[in-house]
mmCIF file of C-alpha atoms in Angstrom:
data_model
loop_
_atom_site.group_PDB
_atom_site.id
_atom_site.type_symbol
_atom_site.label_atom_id
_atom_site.label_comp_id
_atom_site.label_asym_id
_atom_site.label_seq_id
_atom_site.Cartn_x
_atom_site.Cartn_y
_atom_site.Cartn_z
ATOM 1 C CA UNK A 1367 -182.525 6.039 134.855
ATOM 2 C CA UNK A 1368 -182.020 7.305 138.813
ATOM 3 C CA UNK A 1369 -178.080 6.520 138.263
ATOM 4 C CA UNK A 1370 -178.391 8.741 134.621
ATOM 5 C CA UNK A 1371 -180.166 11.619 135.752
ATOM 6 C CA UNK A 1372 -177.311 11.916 139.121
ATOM 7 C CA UNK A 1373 -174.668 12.026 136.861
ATOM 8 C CA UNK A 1374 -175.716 14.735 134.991
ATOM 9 C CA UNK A 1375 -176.837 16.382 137.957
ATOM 10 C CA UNK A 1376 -172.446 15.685 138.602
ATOM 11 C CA UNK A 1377 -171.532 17.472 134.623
ATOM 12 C CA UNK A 1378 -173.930 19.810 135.294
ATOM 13 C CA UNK A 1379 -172.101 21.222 138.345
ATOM 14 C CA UNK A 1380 -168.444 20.564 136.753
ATOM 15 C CA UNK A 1381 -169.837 22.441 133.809
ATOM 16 C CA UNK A 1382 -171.243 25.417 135.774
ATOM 17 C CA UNK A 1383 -168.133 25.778 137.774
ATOM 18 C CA UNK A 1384 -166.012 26.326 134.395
ATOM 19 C CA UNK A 1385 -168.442 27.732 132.236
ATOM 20 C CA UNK A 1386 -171.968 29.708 132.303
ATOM 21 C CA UNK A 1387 -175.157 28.455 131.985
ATOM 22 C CA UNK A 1388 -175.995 28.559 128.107
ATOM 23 C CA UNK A 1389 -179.085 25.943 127.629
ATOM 24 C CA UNK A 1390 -181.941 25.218 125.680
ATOM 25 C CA UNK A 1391 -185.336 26.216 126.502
ATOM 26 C CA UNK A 1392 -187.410 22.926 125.711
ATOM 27 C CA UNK A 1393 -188.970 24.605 122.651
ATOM 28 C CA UNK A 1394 -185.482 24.644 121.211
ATOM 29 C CA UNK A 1395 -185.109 21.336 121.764
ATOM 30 C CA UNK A 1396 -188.000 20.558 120.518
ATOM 31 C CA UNK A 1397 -187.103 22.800 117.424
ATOM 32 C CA UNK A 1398 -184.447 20.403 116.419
ATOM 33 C CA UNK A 1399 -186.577 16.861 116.870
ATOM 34 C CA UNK A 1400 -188.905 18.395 114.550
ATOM 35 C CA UNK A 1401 -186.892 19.820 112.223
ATOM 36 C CA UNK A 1402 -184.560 16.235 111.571
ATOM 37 C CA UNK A 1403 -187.464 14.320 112.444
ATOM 38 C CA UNK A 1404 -186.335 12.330 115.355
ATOM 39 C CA UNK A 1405 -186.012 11.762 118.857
ATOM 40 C CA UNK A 1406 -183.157 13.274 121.088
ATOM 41 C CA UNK A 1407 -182.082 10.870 124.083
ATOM 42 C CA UNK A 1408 -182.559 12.115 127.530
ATOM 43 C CA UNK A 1409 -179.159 12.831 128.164
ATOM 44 C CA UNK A 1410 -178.683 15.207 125.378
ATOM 45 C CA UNK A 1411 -181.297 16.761 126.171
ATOM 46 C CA UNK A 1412 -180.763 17.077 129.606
ATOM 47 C CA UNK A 1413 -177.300 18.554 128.663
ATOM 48 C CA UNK A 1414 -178.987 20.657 126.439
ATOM 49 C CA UNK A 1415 -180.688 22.356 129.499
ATOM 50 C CA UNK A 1416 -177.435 24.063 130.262
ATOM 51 C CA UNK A 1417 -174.893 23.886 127.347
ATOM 52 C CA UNK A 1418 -175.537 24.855 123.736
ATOM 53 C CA UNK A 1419 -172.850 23.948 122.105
ATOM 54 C CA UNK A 1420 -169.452 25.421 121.641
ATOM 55 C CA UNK A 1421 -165.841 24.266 122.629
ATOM 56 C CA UNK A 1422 -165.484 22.046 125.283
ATOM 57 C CA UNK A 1423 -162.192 19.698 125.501
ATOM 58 C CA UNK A 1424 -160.845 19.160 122.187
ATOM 59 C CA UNK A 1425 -164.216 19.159 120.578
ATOM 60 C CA UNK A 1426 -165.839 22.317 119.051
ATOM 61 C CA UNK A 1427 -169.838 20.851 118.814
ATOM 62 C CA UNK A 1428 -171.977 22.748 116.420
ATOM 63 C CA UNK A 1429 -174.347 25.664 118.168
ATOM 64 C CA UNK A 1430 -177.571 23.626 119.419
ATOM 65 C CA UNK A 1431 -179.688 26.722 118.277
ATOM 66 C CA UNK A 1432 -180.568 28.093 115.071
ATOM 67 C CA UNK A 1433 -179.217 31.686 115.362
ATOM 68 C CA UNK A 1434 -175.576 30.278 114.777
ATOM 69 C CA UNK A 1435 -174.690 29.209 111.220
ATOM 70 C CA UNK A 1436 -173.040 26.162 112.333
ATOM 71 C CA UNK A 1437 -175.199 24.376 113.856
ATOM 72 C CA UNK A 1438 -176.387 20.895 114.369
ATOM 73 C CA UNK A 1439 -179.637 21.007 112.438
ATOM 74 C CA UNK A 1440 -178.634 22.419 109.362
ATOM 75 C CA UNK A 1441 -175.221 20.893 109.754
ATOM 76 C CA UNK A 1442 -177.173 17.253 109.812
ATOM 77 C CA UNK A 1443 -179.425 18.326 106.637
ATOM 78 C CA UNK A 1444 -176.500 19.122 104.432
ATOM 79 C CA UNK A 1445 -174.790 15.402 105.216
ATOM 80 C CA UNK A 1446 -178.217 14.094 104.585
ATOM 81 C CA UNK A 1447 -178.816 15.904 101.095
ATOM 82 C CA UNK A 1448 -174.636 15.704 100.258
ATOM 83 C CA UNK A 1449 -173.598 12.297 101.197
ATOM 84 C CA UNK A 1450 -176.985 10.727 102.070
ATOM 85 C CA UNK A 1451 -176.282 10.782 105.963
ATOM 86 C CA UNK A 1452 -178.798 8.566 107.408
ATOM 87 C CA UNK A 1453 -182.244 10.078 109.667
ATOM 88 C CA UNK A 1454 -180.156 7.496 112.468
ATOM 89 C CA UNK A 1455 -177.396 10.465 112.952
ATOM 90 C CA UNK A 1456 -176.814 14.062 114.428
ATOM 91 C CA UNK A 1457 -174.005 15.697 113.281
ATOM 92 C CA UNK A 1458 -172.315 17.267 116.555
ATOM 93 C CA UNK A 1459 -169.193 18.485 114.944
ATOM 94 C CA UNK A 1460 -166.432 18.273 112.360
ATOM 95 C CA UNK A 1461 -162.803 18.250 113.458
ATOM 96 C CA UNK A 1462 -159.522 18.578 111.582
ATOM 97 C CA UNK A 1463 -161.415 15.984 108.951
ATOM 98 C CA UNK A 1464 -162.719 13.627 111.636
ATOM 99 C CA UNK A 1465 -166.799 13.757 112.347
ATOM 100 C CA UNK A 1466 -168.534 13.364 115.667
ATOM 101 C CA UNK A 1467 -172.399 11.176 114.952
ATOM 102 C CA UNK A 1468 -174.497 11.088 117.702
ATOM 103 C CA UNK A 1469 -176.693 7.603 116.236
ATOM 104 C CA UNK A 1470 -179.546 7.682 117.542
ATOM 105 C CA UNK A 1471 -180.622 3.520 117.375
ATOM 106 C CA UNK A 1472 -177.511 1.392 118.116
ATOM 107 C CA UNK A 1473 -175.040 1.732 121.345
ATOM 108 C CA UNK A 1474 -172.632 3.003 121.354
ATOM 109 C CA UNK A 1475 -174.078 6.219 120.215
ATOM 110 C CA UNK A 1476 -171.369 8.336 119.678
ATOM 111 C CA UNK A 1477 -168.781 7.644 116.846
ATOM 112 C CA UNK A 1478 -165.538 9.683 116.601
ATOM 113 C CA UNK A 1479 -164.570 8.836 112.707
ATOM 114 C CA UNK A 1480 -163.074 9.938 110.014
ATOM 115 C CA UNK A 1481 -164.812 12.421 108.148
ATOM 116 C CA UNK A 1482 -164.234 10.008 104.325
ATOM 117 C CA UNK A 1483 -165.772 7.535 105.650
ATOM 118 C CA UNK A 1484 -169.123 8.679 107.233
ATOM 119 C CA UNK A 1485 -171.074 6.401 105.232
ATOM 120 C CA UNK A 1486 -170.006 3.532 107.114
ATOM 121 C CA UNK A 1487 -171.556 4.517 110.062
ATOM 122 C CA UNK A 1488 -174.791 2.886 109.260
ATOM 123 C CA UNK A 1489 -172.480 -0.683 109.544
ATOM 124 C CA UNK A 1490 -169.690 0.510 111.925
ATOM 125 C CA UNK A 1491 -167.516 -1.338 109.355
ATOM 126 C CA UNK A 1492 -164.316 1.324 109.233
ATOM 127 C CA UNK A 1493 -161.191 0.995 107.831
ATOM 128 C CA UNK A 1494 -159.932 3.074 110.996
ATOM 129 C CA UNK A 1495 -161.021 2.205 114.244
ATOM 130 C CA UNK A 1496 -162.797 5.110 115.348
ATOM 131 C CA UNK A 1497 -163.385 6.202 118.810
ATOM 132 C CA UNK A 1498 -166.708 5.352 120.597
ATOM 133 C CA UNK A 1499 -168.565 6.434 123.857
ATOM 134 C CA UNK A 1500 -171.638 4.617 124.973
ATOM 135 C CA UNK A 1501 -173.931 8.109 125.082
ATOM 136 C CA UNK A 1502 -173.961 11.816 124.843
ATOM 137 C CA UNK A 1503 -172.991 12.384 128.518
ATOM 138 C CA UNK A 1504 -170.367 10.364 128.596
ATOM 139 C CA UNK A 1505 -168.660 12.109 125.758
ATOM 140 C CA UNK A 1506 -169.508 15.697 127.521
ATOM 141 C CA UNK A 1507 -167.942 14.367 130.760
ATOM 142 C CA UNK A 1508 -164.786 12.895 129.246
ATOM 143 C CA UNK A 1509 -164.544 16.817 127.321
ATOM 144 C CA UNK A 1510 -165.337 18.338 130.202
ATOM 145 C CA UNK A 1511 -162.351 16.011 132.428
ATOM 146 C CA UNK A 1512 -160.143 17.106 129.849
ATOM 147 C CA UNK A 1513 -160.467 21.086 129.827
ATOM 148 C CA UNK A 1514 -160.675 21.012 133.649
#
């Protein structure tokens, strides 16, 4: 836990030196457990408390807040209701027909796949590999190595 919360402190700073500060206040946060009924991991949210989304690296995440169109909570609700996404996933973006799931039970919790076959993210049985990080912050630090 001592070893997570220094490296954000670490993305935090890399982040701030590139970008502004754009975070969550924890009512936000809490907006989006409630509203997808789950649990956030501390990372997220701890990235949450300074970035809300938006282009960083080669990803474009959905807007953590509400006011934006495109964003994770009602992006996550329309997988549920169209291709019976399961309550294990956020939906942190859609890329040139690729998906990014944040899964919220198994490790590693962030799958890179492609967007046809979404409902094998419940097994992890693809037909193409897809790309994996073990949490949250380290896909935001390997995005934000790659714009800086």
């Amino acid at each position: 836990r001592l070893r997570e919360m220094r490296d954000i402190v670490e993305i935090k700073k890399m982040y701030l030196s590139q970008y502004q500060r754009d975070g969550l206040f924890e009512s936000e946060i809490e907006d989006i457990e409630k509203s997808l009924g789950i649990s956030l991991p501390n990372d997220f949210k701890a990235i949450a408390n300074f970035f809300s989304g938006g282009r960083v690296g080669i990803i474009e995440f959905f807007d953590f807040r509400r006011s934006n169109p495109l964003n994770i909570i009602d992006e996550t609700i329309r997988l549920r209701n169209s291709v019976g996404l399961s309550h294990n996933f956020v939906l942190l973006s859609e890329e040139n027909e690729s998906i990014v799931l944040l899964d919220l039970v198994n490790q590693p919790s962030i799958i890179w796949c492609d967007s046809i076959e979404i409902n094998k993210a419940i097994t992890r049985v693809f037909e193409n590999e897809p790309d994996y990080w073990n949490d949250f912050s380290d896909l935001f630090f390997d995005m934000l190595n790659e714009e800086i």
